[in-house]
PDB file of C-alpha atoms in Angstrom:
ATOM      1  CA  MET A  43       0.000   0.000   0.000  1.00 43.00           C
ATOM      2  CA  TRP A  44       1.154   3.539  -0.718  1.00 44.00           C
ATOM      3  CA  ARG A  45       1.747   5.871   2.185  1.00 44.00           C
ATOM      4  CA  ARG A  46       0.368   9.372   1.880  1.00 46.00           C
ATOM      5  CA  VAL A  47       1.394  12.564   3.670  1.00 44.00           C
ATOM      6  CA  THR A  48       0.240  16.147   3.681  1.00 45.00           C
ATOM      7  CA  ILE A  49       3.006  18.575   2.791  1.00 43.00           C
ATOM      8  CA  LYS A  50       2.797  22.018   4.378  1.00 44.00           C
ATOM      9  CA  HIS A  51       5.712  23.518   2.441  1.00 44.00           C
ATOM     10  CA  ASP A  52       6.769  23.829  -1.149  1.00 45.00           C
ATOM     11  CA  LEU A  53       9.661  21.345  -0.986  1.00 47.00           C
ATOM     12  CA  PRO A  54       9.344  17.837  -2.346  1.00 47.00           C
ATOM     13  CA  VAL A  55       9.963  14.826  -0.122  1.00 46.00           C
ATOM     14  CA  MET A  56      11.010  11.224  -0.837  1.00 46.00           C
ATOM     15  CA  LEU A  57       8.627   8.537   0.426  1.00 44.00           C
ATOM     16  CA  GLU A  58       8.834   4.763   0.418  1.00 41.00           C
ATOM     17  CA  CYS A  59       6.038   2.282  -0.060  1.00 42.00           C
ATOM     18  CA  SER A  60       5.745  -0.993   1.790  1.00 41.00           C
ATOM     19  CA  ASP A  61       8.006  -2.779  -0.719  1.00 42.00           C
ATOM     20  CA  LYS A  62      10.696  -0.080  -0.528  1.00 42.00           C
ATOM     21  CA  PHE A  63      10.073   1.405  -3.979  1.00 41.00           C
ATOM     22  CA  PRO A  64      11.047   5.142  -4.004  1.00 44.00           C
ATOM     23  CA  LEU A  65       8.240   7.654  -4.590  1.00 44.00           C
ATOM     24  CA  ALA A  66       8.208  11.430  -4.978  1.00 44.00           C
ATOM     25  CA  VAL A  67       5.274  13.467  -3.668  1.00 45.00           C
ATOM     26  CA  CYS A  68       4.960  16.809  -5.382  1.00 46.00           C
ATOM     27  CA  HIS A  69       3.474  19.835  -3.612  1.00 44.00           C
ATOM     28  CA  VAL A  70       4.843  23.016  -5.088  1.00 44.00           C
ATOM     29  CA  ALA A  71       3.039  26.084  -3.720  1.00 43.00           C
ATOM     30  CA  GLY A  72      -0.431  24.625  -4.227  1.00 44.00           C
ATOM     31  CA  ARG A  73      -0.147  24.318  -7.999  1.00 45.00           C
ATOM     32  CA  ASP A  74       0.685  21.705 -10.571  1.00 45.00           C
ATOM     33  CA  CYS A  75       4.365  20.824 -10.823  1.00 47.00           C
ATOM     34  CA  GLU A  76       6.369  21.083 -14.022  1.00 45.00           C
ATOM     35  CA  ALA A  77       5.633  17.427 -14.746  1.00 46.00           C
ATOM     36  CA  GLY A  78       1.909  18.190 -14.797  1.00 48.00           C
ATOM     37  CA  ARG A  79       1.139  16.344 -11.563  1.00 47.00           C
ATOM     38  CA  LYS A  80      -1.399  17.621  -9.061  1.00 47.00           C
ATOM     39  CA  PRO A  81      -0.142  18.795  -5.691  1.00 48.00           C
ATOM     40  CA  GLY A  82       0.168  15.951  -3.215  1.00 47.00           C
ATOM     41  CA  THR A  83       0.099  13.281  -5.921  1.00 47.00           C
ATOM     42  CA  ALA A  84       2.578  10.454  -5.532  1.00 44.00           C
ATOM     43  CA  ALA A  85       4.628   9.538  -8.600  1.00 43.00           C
ATOM     44  CA  VAL A  86       7.653   7.374  -9.249  1.00 43.00           C
ATOM     45  CA  LEU A  87      10.581   9.789  -9.273  1.00 45.00           C
ATOM     46  CA  CYS A  88       8.702  12.878 -10.386  1.00 46.00           C
ATOM     47  CA  THR A  89      10.769  14.812 -12.936  1.00 46.00           C
ATOM     48  CA  CYS A  90       9.933  18.373 -12.009  1.00 47.00           C
ATOM     49  CA  SER A  91      12.776  20.636 -10.918  1.00 48.00           C
ATOM     50  CA  GLY A  92      11.609  20.778  -7.327  1.00 47.00           C
ATOM     51  CA  CYS A  93      11.126  17.030  -6.969  1.00 46.00           C
ATOM     52  CA  ASN A  94      14.424  16.185  -8.641  1.00 45.00           C
ATOM     53  CA  MET A  95      16.239  18.320  -6.129  1.00 45.00           C
ATOM     54  CA  MET A  96      15.902  15.733  -3.393  1.00 46.00           C
ATOM     55  CA  SER A  97      15.212  12.535  -5.327  1.00 48.00           C
ATOM     56  CA  LEU A  98      18.322  12.729  -7.543  1.00 47.00           C
ATOM     57  CA  SER A  99      20.607  13.663  -4.690  1.00 55.00           C
ATOM     58  CA  THR A 100      19.302  10.733  -2.688  1.00 56.00           C
ATOM     59  CA  VAL A 101      19.731   8.366  -5.643  1.00 52.00           C
ATOM     60  CA  LYS A 102      23.239   9.615  -6.299  1.00 64.00           C
ATOM     61  CA  ARG A 103      24.216   9.103  -2.685  1.00 69.00           C
ATOM     62  CA  GLU A 104      22.795   5.577  -2.598  1.00 69.00           C
ATOM     63  CA  ALA A 105      24.368   4.751  -5.972  1.00 70.00           C
ATOM     64  CA  ALA A 106      27.768   5.950  -4.782  1.00 72.00           C
ATOM     65  CA  VAL A 107      27.523   3.787  -1.686  1.00 71.00           C
ATOM     66  CA  GLY A 108      26.472   0.786  -3.806  1.00 72.00           C
ATOM     67  CA  ILE A 109      29.300   1.266  -6.300  1.00 76.00           C
ATOM     68  CA  ALA A 110      31.807   1.588  -3.476  1.00 75.00           C
ATOM     69  CA  LEU A 111      30.575  -1.642  -1.909  1.00 74.00           C
ATOM     70  CA  LEU A 112      30.767  -3.430  -5.268  1.00 74.00           C
ATOM     71  CA  GLY A 113      34.315  -2.157  -5.779  1.00 75.00           C
ATOM     72  CA  VAL A 114      35.432  -3.358  -2.363  1.00 74.00           C
ATOM     73  CA  THR A 115      33.811  -6.754  -2.954  1.00 76.00           C
ATOM     74  CA  PHE A 116      35.452  -7.109  -6.375  1.00 73.00           C
ATOM     75  CA  ALA A 117      38.895  -6.137  -5.044  1.00 75.00           C
ATOM     76  CA  ALA A 118      38.569  -8.592  -2.172  1.00 73.00           C
ATOM     77  CA  GLY A 119      37.574 -11.362  -4.584  1.00 72.00           C
ATOM     78  CA  VAL A 120      40.544 -10.689  -6.850  1.00 67.00           C
ATOM     79  CA  TYR A 121      42.935 -10.652  -3.895  1.00 70.00           C
ATOM     80  CA  ILE A 122      41.588 -13.893  -2.444  1.00 66.00           C
ATOM     81  CA  GLY A 123      41.523 -15.618  -5.823  1.00 65.00           C
ATOM     82  CA  LYS A 124      45.062 -14.567  -6.694  1.00 62.00           C
ATOM     83  CA  HIS A 125      46.699 -15.422  -3.403  1.00 59.00           C
ATOM     84  CA  TYR A 126      44.748 -18.504  -2.402  1.00 54.00           C
ATOM     85  CA  PHE A 127      43.570 -20.216  -5.583  1.00 50.00           C
ATOM     86  CA  LEU A 128      45.028 -19.065  -8.904  1.00 49.00           C
ATOM     87  CA  PHE A 129      48.493 -18.402  -7.489  1.00 45.00           C
ATOM     88  CA  ARG A 130      48.698 -21.820  -5.867  1.00 47.00           C
ATOM     89  CA  ARG A 131      47.465 -23.517  -9.014  1.00 44.00           C
ATOM     90  CA  LYS A 132      50.062 -21.797 -11.222  1.00 45.00           C
ATOM     91  CA  LYS A 133      52.811 -22.562  -8.774  1.00 45.00           C
ATOM     92  CA  SER A 134      51.879 -26.242  -8.691  1.00 42.00           C
ATOM     93  CA  GLN A 135      52.026 -26.371 -12.507  1.00 44.00           C
ATOM     94  CA  LYS A 136      55.667 -25.301 -12.586  1.00 51.00           C
ATOM     95  CA  ILE A 137      58.067 -28.140 -13.252  1.00 56.00           C
ATOM     96  CA  PHE A 138      61.039 -26.856 -11.259  1.00 59.00           C
ATOM     97  CA  GLU A 139      61.867 -23.559  -9.604  1.00 59.00           C
ATOM     98  CA  GLY A 140      65.566 -24.030 -10.424  1.00 61.00           C
ATOM     99  CA  VAL A 141      68.469 -26.430 -10.232  1.00 63.00           C
ATOM    100  CA  THR A 142      68.225 -26.382  -6.433  1.00 73.00           C
ATOM    101  CA  ASP A 143      64.531 -27.286  -6.411  1.00 81.00           C
ATOM    102  CA  PRO A 144      64.110 -30.197  -3.941  1.00 87.00           C
ATOM    103  CA  ARG A 145      61.704 -31.920  -6.359  1.00 87.00           C
ATOM    104  CA  ARG A 146      64.388 -32.076  -9.029  1.00 83.00           C
ATOM    105  CA  ASP A 147      66.897 -33.336  -6.488  1.00 87.00           C
ATOM    106  CA  TYR A 148      64.422 -36.059  -5.484  1.00 91.00           C
ATOM    107  CA  LEU A 149      63.914 -37.181  -9.080  1.00 90.00           C
ATOM    108  CA  LEU A 150      67.637 -37.307  -9.720  1.00 89.00           C
ATOM    109  CA  ARG A 151      68.282 -39.284  -6.537  1.00 92.00           C
ATOM    110  CA  PHE A 152      65.779 -41.936  -7.584  1.00 95.00           C
ATOM    111  CA  SER A 153      66.502 -42.056 -11.322  1.00 95.00           C
ATOM    112  CA  LEU A 154      70.122 -41.126 -12.030  1.00 94.00           C
ATOM    113  CA  ARG A 155      72.444 -44.120 -12.413  1.00 95.00           C
ATOM    114  CA  GLU A 156      75.702 -42.290 -12.914  1.00 95.00           C
ATOM    115  CA  HIS A 157      78.966 -44.129 -13.475  1.00 96.00           C
ATOM    116  CA  PRO A 158      81.565 -43.135 -10.835  1.00 96.00           C
ATOM    117  CA  ALA A 159      83.870 -41.770 -13.542  1.00 97.00           C
ATOM    118  CA  ALA A 160      81.038 -39.711 -15.030  1.00 96.00           C
ATOM    119  CA  LYS A 161      80.115 -38.327 -11.630  1.00 94.00           C
ATOM    120  CA  ARG A 162      83.711 -37.392 -10.870  1.00 95.00           C
ATOM    121  CA  LEU A 163      83.977 -35.644 -14.223  1.00 94.00           C
ATOM    122  CA  ARG A 164      80.751 -33.719 -13.712  1.00 92.00           C
ATOM    123  CA  LEU A 165      81.785 -32.546 -10.264  1.00 91.00           C
ATOM    124  CA  SER A 166      85.163 -31.386 -11.575  1.00 90.00           C
ATOM    125  CA  LEU A 167      83.729 -29.213 -14.341  1.00 85.00           C
ATOM    126  CA  PRO A 168      84.178 -25.420 -14.064  1.00 73.00           C
ATOM    127  CA  GLY A 169      81.106 -23.298 -13.450  1.00 64.00           C
ATOM    128  CA  ALA A 170      80.655 -22.194 -17.073  1.00 51.00           C
ATOM    129  CA  ALA A 171      80.793 -25.760 -18.390  1.00 55.00           C
ATOM    130  CA  VAL A 172      78.208 -27.019 -15.912  1.00 56.00           C
ATOM    131  CA  GLN A 173      75.566 -25.023 -17.793  1.00 56.00           C
ATOM    132  CA  ASP A 174      76.098 -27.287 -20.821  1.00 61.00           C
ATOM    133  CA  VAL A 175      75.809 -30.502 -18.797  1.00 76.00           C
ATOM    134  CA  SER A 176      72.503 -32.063 -17.853  1.00 87.00           C
ATOM    135  CA  SER A 177      73.053 -35.453 -16.259  1.00 91.00           C
ATOM    136  CA  ASP A 178      69.423 -36.524 -16.645  1.00 92.00           C
ATOM    137  CA  ALA A 179      69.370 -35.514 -20.328  1.00 93.00           C
ATOM    138  CA  ALA A 180      72.654 -37.353 -20.946  1.00 95.00           C
ATOM    139  CA  GLN A 181      71.291 -40.470 -19.249  1.00 96.00           C
ATOM    140  CA  LEU A 182      68.155 -40.296 -21.404  1.00 96.00           C
ATOM    141  CA  LEU A 183      70.277 -40.182 -24.563  1.00 97.00           C
ATOM    142  CA  GLY A 184      72.279 -43.126 -23.269  1.00 97.00           C
ATOM    143  CA  ASN A 185      69.098 -45.105 -22.634  1.00 97.00           C
ATOM    144  CA  LEU A 186      67.770 -44.268 -26.093  1.00 97.00           C
ATOM    145  CA  ALA A 187      71.059 -45.296 -27.675  1.00 97.00           C
ATOM    146  CA  LYS A 188      70.811 -48.612 -25.859  1.00 97.00           C
ATOM    147  CA  VAL A 189      67.208 -49.165 -26.971  1.00 97.00           C
ATOM    148  CA  ILE A 190      67.947 -48.557 -30.658  1.00 97.00           C
ATOM    149  CA  LYS A 191      71.132 -50.667 -30.351  1.00 97.00           C
ATOM    150  CA  ALA A 192      73.364 -47.807 -31.423  1.00 98.00           C
ATOM    151  CA  ARG A 193      76.908 -48.525 -32.552  1.00 97.00           C
ATOM    152  CA  LYS A 194      77.874 -45.180 -34.026  1.00 98.00           C
ATOM    153  CA  ALA A 195      77.248 -41.763 -32.484  1.00 98.00           C
ATOM    154  CA  LEU A 196      78.226 -38.158 -33.141  1.00 97.00           C
ATOM    155  CA  GLU A 197      78.403 -35.689 -30.241  1.00 95.00           C
ATOM    156  CA  MET A 198      78.722 -31.936 -30.831  1.00 92.00           C
ATOM    157  CA  GLY A 199      77.821 -30.452 -27.520  1.00 79.00           C
ATOM    158  CA  GLY A 200      80.502 -28.649 -25.565  1.00 80.00           C
ATOM    159  CA  SER A 201      79.947 -30.765 -22.448  1.00 87.00           C
ATOM    160  CA  CYS A 202      83.691 -31.067 -21.723  1.00 89.00           C
ATOM    161  CA  GLY A 203      83.592 -34.791 -22.421  1.00 93.00           C
ATOM    162  CA  TYR A 204      80.672 -35.712 -20.143  1.00 95.00           C
ATOM    163  CA  ASN A 205      78.107 -36.616 -22.804  1.00 95.00           C
ATOM    164  CA  PRO A 206      80.585 -38.649 -24.896  1.00 96.00           C
ATOM    165  CA  LEU A 207      81.477 -40.639 -21.777  1.00 97.00           C
ATOM    166  CA  VAL A 208      77.822 -41.453 -21.042  1.00 97.00           C
ATOM    167  CA  LEU A 209      77.243 -42.521 -24.653  1.00 97.00           C
ATOM    168  CA  ALA A 210      80.437 -44.562 -24.881  1.00 98.00           C
ATOM    169  CA  LEU A 211      79.453 -46.498 -21.757  1.00 98.00           C
ATOM    170  CA  VAL A 212      76.329 -47.918 -23.457  1.00 97.00           C
ATOM    171  CA  LEU A 213      77.849 -48.644 -26.873  1.00 97.00           C
ATOM    172  CA  PRO A 214      79.184 -52.116 -27.669  1.00 97.00           C
ATOM    173  CA  SER A 215      82.928 -52.763 -27.539  1.00 95.00           C
ATOM    174  CA  ASP A 216      83.344 -51.888 -31.213  1.00 96.00           C
ATOM    175  CA  GLY A 217      81.106 -48.810 -31.025  1.00 97.00           C
ATOM    176  CA  LYS A 218      82.432 -45.313 -31.746  1.00 97.00           C
ATOM    177  CA  VAL A 219      81.565 -41.815 -30.579  1.00 98.00           C
ATOM    178  CA  THR A 220      82.913 -38.977 -32.713  1.00 97.00           C
ATOM    179  CA  VAL A 221      83.294 -35.773 -30.700  1.00 96.00           C
ATOM    180  CA  SER A 222      83.503 -32.218 -32.015  1.00 92.00           C
ATOM    181  CA  LEU A 223      85.088 -29.820 -29.532  1.00 87.00           C
ATOM    182  CA  CYS A 224      83.922 -26.232 -29.175  1.00 84.00           C
ATOM    183  CA  ASP A 225      86.326 -23.307 -28.926  1.00 78.00           C
ATOM    184  CA  GLY A 226      88.029 -23.354 -25.540  1.00 77.00           C
ATOM    185  CA  GLU A 227      86.529 -26.675 -24.498  1.00 83.00           C
ATOM    186  CA  ASP A 228      88.899 -28.416 -22.082  1.00 86.00           C
ATOM    187  CA  ILE A 229      88.786 -32.216 -22.000  1.00 91.00           C
ATOM    188  CA  THR A 230      91.939 -32.848 -19.951  1.00 91.00           C
ATOM    189  CA  ASN A 231      89.953 -34.236 -17.008  1.00 93.00           C
ATOM    190  CA  ALA A 232      87.616 -35.985 -19.404  1.00 95.00           C
ATOM    191  CA  ARG A 233      90.399 -38.063 -20.949  1.00 96.00           C
ATOM    192  CA  GLU A 234      91.387 -39.338 -17.501  1.00 96.00           C
ATOM    193  CA  CYS A 235      87.782 -40.259 -16.742  1.00 97.00           C
ATOM    194  CA  TRP A 236      87.434 -41.969 -20.125  1.00 97.00           C
ATOM    195  CA  ARG A 237      90.435 -44.146 -19.332  1.00 97.00           C
ATOM    196  CA  GLU A 238      89.112 -44.805 -15.830  1.00 97.00           C
ATOM    197  CA  ALA A 239      85.797 -46.003 -17.297  1.00 97.00           C
ATOM    198  CA  GLY A 240      87.612 -48.068 -19.944  1.00 97.00           C
ATOM    199  CA  VAL A 241      85.943 -46.380 -22.914  1.00 97.00           C
ATOM    200  CA  ASP A 242      88.703 -44.111 -24.203  1.00 96.00           C
ATOM    201  CA  HIS A 243      89.198 -46.390 -27.237  1.00 97.00           C
ATOM    202  CA  LYS A 244      85.570 -45.740 -28.279  1.00 98.00           C
ATOM    203  CA  ILE A 245      85.891 -41.943 -28.406  1.00 97.00           C
ATOM    204  CA  ILE A 246      87.316 -40.113 -31.433  1.00 96.00           C
ATOM    205  CA  VAL A 247      88.065 -36.437 -30.782  1.00 95.00           C
ATOM    206  CA  SER A 248      88.269 -33.728 -33.443  1.00 91.00           C
ATOM    207  CA  ASP A 249      89.111 -30.050 -33.065  1.00 87.00           C
ATOM    208  CA  LYS A 250      87.142 -29.146 -36.176  1.00 88.00           C
ATOM    209  CA  PRO A 251      83.917 -27.138 -35.844  1.00 87.00           C
ATOM    210  CA  ALA A 252      80.693 -29.118 -35.878  1.00 89.00           C
ATOM    211  CA  GLU A 253      79.595 -28.050 -39.356  1.00 89.00           C
ATOM    212  CA  GLN A 254      83.004 -28.821 -40.830  1.00 92.00           C
ATOM    213  CA  ILE A 255      82.946 -32.295 -39.314  1.00 94.00           C
ATOM    214  CA  ALA A 256      79.464 -32.801 -40.735  1.00 95.00           C
ATOM    215  CA  ASP A 257      80.669 -31.654 -44.158  1.00 96.00           C
ATOM    216  CA  ASP A 258      83.670 -34.012 -44.013  1.00 96.00           C
ATOM    217  CA  LEU A 259      81.497 -36.959 -43.004  1.00 96.00           C
ATOM    218  CA  LEU A 260      78.976 -36.249 -45.756  1.00 97.00           C
ATOM    219  CA  SER A 261      81.787 -35.902 -48.305  1.00 97.00           C
ATOM    220  CA  ALA A 262      83.104 -39.277 -47.157  1.00 96.00           C
ATOM    221  CA  GLY A 263      79.754 -40.843 -47.972  1.00 97.00           C
ATOM    222  CA  GLU A 264      78.581 -41.348 -44.380  1.00 97.00           C
ATOM    223  CA  ASP A 265      75.031 -40.204 -45.054  1.00 96.00           C
ATOM    224  CA  GLY A 266      72.582 -42.151 -42.942  1.00 97.00           C
ATOM    225  CA  THR A 267      75.231 -44.147 -41.070  1.00 98.00           C
ATOM    226  CA  PHE A 268      74.896 -42.660 -37.567  1.00 98.00           C
ATOM    227  CA  ASP A 269      72.483 -44.114 -35.049  1.00 98.00           C
ATOM    228  CA  LEU A 270      72.485 -41.040 -32.843  1.00 98.00           C
ATOM    229  CA  VAL A 271      73.638 -37.454 -33.347  1.00 98.00           C
ATOM    230  CA  SER A 272      73.632 -35.041 -30.418  1.00 96.00           C
ATOM    231  CA  VAL A 273      74.238 -31.324 -30.974  1.00 95.00           C
ATOM    232  CA  ASN A 274      74.069 -28.285 -28.731  1.00 91.00           C
ATOM    233  CA  MET A 275      72.727 -25.660 -31.116  1.00 89.00           C
ATOM    234  CA  THR A 276      73.742 -22.723 -28.931  1.00 83.00           C
ATOM    235  CA  HIS A 277      77.359 -23.324 -30.046  1.00 83.00           C
ATOM    236  CA  GLN A 278      76.537 -23.350 -33.779  1.00 86.00           C
ATOM    237  CA  GLN A 279      76.402 -20.518 -36.294  1.00 83.00           C
ATOM    238  CA  ASP A 280      73.688 -21.396 -38.806  1.00 90.00           C
ATOM    239  CA  TYR A 281      71.028 -23.438 -37.021  1.00 93.00           C
ATOM    240  CA  LYS A 282      69.048 -24.561 -40.040  1.00 95.00           C
ATOM    241  CA  LYS A 283      72.094 -25.628 -42.059  1.00 94.00           C
ATOM    242  CA  CYS A 284      73.477 -27.521 -39.072  1.00 95.00           C
ATOM    243  CA  TYR A 285      70.126 -29.246 -38.576  1.00 96.00           C
ATOM    244  CA  GLU A 286      69.929 -30.322 -42.216  1.00 97.00           C
ATOM    245  CA  LYS A 287      73.471 -31.702 -42.230  1.00 96.00           C
ATOM    246  CA  CYS A 288      73.006 -33.587 -38.982  1.00 97.00           C
ATOM    247  CA  LEU A 289      69.699 -35.044 -40.136  1.00 98.00           C
ATOM    248  CA  ARG A 290      71.344 -36.329 -43.306  1.00 98.00           C
ATOM    249  CA  LEU A 291      73.901 -38.180 -41.187  1.00 98.00           C
ATOM    250  CA  VAL A 292      71.241 -39.960 -39.112  1.00 98.00           C
ATOM    251  CA  ARG A 293      69.921 -43.283 -40.383  1.00 98.00           C
ATOM    252  CA  SER A 294      66.244 -44.034 -40.705  1.00 98.00           C
ATOM    253  CA  GLY A 295      65.081 -45.025 -37.218  1.00 97.00           C
ATOM    254  CA  GLY A 296      67.929 -43.062 -35.653  1.00 98.00           C
ATOM    255  CA  ILE A 297      67.749 -40.051 -33.354  1.00 98.00           C
ATOM    256  CA  LEU A 298      68.861 -36.449 -33.707  1.00 98.00           C
ATOM    257  CA  ALA A 299      68.998 -34.774 -30.271  1.00 97.00           C
ATOM    258  CA  ILE A 300      69.145 -30.984 -30.185  1.00 96.00           C
ATOM    259  CA  ASP A 301      69.982 -29.260 -26.924  1.00 93.00           C
ATOM    260  CA  GLY A 302      69.506 -25.558 -26.133  1.00 91.00           C
ATOM    261  CA  VAL A 303      66.221 -24.996 -27.983  1.00 94.00           C
ATOM    262  CA  LEU A 304      64.960 -22.625 -25.258  1.00 92.00           C
ATOM    263  CA  CYS A 305      68.008 -20.323 -25.321  1.00 89.00           C
ATOM    264  CA  GLY A 306      67.613 -19.681 -21.628  1.00 85.00           C
ATOM    265  CA  GLY A 307      63.974 -18.705 -22.164  1.00 85.00           C
ATOM    266  CA  THR A 308      64.726 -15.817 -24.539  1.00 85.00           C
ATOM    267  CA  VAL A 309      62.736 -17.492 -27.341  1.00 87.00           C
ATOM    268  CA  LEU A 310      59.648 -16.490 -25.348  1.00 86.00           C
ATOM    269  CA  LYS A 311      60.470 -12.777 -25.749  1.00 84.00           C
ATOM    270  CA  LEU A 312      61.125 -12.394 -29.459  1.00 80.00           C
ATOM    271  CA  GLU A 313      60.451  -8.646 -29.437  1.00 79.00           C
ATOM    272  CA  ARG A 314      63.643  -8.226 -27.396  1.00 77.00           C
ATOM    273  CA  ALA A 315      65.529 -11.274 -28.678  1.00 77.00           C
ATOM    274  CA  ALA A 316      68.825 -11.195 -30.548  1.00 83.00           C
ATOM    275  CA  VAL A 317      69.341 -12.665 -34.008  1.00 84.00           C
ATOM    276  CA  THR A 318      70.482 -16.002 -32.562  1.00 84.00           C
ATOM    277  CA  GLU A 319      67.355 -16.426 -30.436  1.00 88.00           C
ATOM    278  CA  ILE A 320      65.131 -15.550 -33.391  1.00 90.00           C
ATOM    279  CA  GLY A 321      67.029 -18.116 -35.454  1.00 92.00           C
ATOM    280  CA  MET A 322      66.435 -20.781 -32.801  1.00 93.00           C
ATOM    281  CA  HIS A 323      62.725 -19.971 -32.742  1.00 93.00           C
ATOM    282  CA  GLN A 324      62.584 -20.285 -36.524  1.00 94.00           C
ATOM    283  CA  LEU A 325      64.380 -23.635 -36.324  1.00 96.00           C
ATOM    284  CA  ASN A 326      61.857 -24.907 -33.769  1.00 96.00           C
ATOM    285  CA  GLU A 327      59.040 -23.883 -36.105  1.00 96.00           C
ATOM    286  CA  ALA A 328      60.727 -25.589 -39.053  1.00 97.00           C
ATOM    287  CA  ILE A 329      61.240 -28.866 -37.155  1.00 97.00           C
ATOM    288  CA  LEU A 330      57.599 -28.830 -36.062  1.00 97.00           C
ATOM    289  CA  ARG A 331      56.580 -28.818 -39.750  1.00 97.00           C
ATOM    290  CA  ASP A 332      59.261 -31.309 -40.850  1.00 98.00           C
ATOM    291  CA  ALA A 333      57.503 -34.472 -42.016  1.00 97.00           C
ATOM    292  CA  ARG A 334      60.785 -36.400 -42.043  1.00 98.00           C
ATOM    293  CA  VAL A 335      60.884 -36.729 -38.268  1.00 98.00           C
ATOM    294  CA  SER A 336      58.715 -37.502 -35.273  1.00 98.00           C
ATOM    295  CA  LEU A 337      59.276 -34.897 -32.595  1.00 97.00           C
ATOM    296  CA  SER A 338      59.305 -34.540 -28.823  1.00 97.00           C
ATOM    297  CA  ILE A 339      60.612 -31.554 -26.861  1.00 96.00           C
ATOM    298  CA  LEU A 340      61.466 -32.166 -23.229  1.00 95.00           C
ATOM    299  CA  PRO A 341      62.156 -29.679 -20.397  1.00 90.00           C
ATOM    300  CA  LEU A 342      65.622 -31.101 -19.776  1.00 90.00           C
ATOM    301  CA  GLY A 343      68.718 -28.943 -19.728  1.00 86.00           C
ATOM    302  CA  ASP A 344      67.989 -25.835 -21.776  1.00 89.00           C
ATOM    303  CA  GLY A 345      65.247 -27.589 -23.734  1.00 93.00           C
ATOM    304  CA  LEU A 346      65.910 -30.906 -25.499  1.00 95.00           C
ATOM    305  CA  SER A 347      64.377 -31.713 -28.889  1.00 97.00           C
ATOM    306  CA  LEU A 348      64.322 -35.387 -29.852  1.00 98.00           C
ATOM    307  CA  CYS A 349      63.883 -35.909 -33.595  1.00 98.00           C
ATOM    308  CA  PHE A 350      63.219 -39.524 -34.549  1.00 98.00           C
ATOM    309  CA  LYS A 351      64.030 -39.877 -38.241  1.00 98.00           C
ATOM    310  CA  LEU A 352      61.351 -41.733 -40.178  1.00 97.00           C
TER     311      LEU A 352
END
């Protein structure tokens, strides 16, 4: 039911009915208001200048309070969602926070079967060389070489002799690993560890750059004779040419392993990337479309691409 009042002055008032709907009662000096309503007649938000004086100010005040409450509620929801739900979910999706992540240490403790000579070599490497050594990635390549019964491998990585040692350990007695050394790569300790592990006779070392070795092998007619080729692309000049040459050397059913495809994460920021990072991104795109290989990219080392030649 509507409530009615008698107004003794010429100012409008705001009334409320039983269901809280706002009403304006117009009584402007005993005459019709600008909206054409009779004095004392109730109307929903009367639009005359006198009635709007109080009704609009009241609405504005209530609207401001409502908007403020909505803003506070929204901000609180965003804060709670970010810090208690979304943030925790994103954090749980991360693989590792870094090399010191206890989860990575746990996985290595219960999966890494490292030969004593390989472990001694890894621990003796200088700080800069450690970045090019991933023990779990090297072990994976060794396991793959064993599965495909590899006898002939090519390693162009810059791991200071660690990766060749892991590969040589799984090859048969007459197997061979050809190694291309990078500029400034020191393998003095590696040679001692090779002899300690009894695989030094399986490892052939060359000081020639990776692409030159690939050219020499192709010129010698060794196309498709290697079971496994491992290359760290971050040490190469022309990524696509190196990829094509290495793929030609791999036999059908063999594996081409490419390390460093993430470039330390800079491939994710191409707008600020250097020419080398852009080149790596273009190589990744090209391999994805290459019908000659089956592809898997693993978050090992600095990103490990495994290309299985069809």
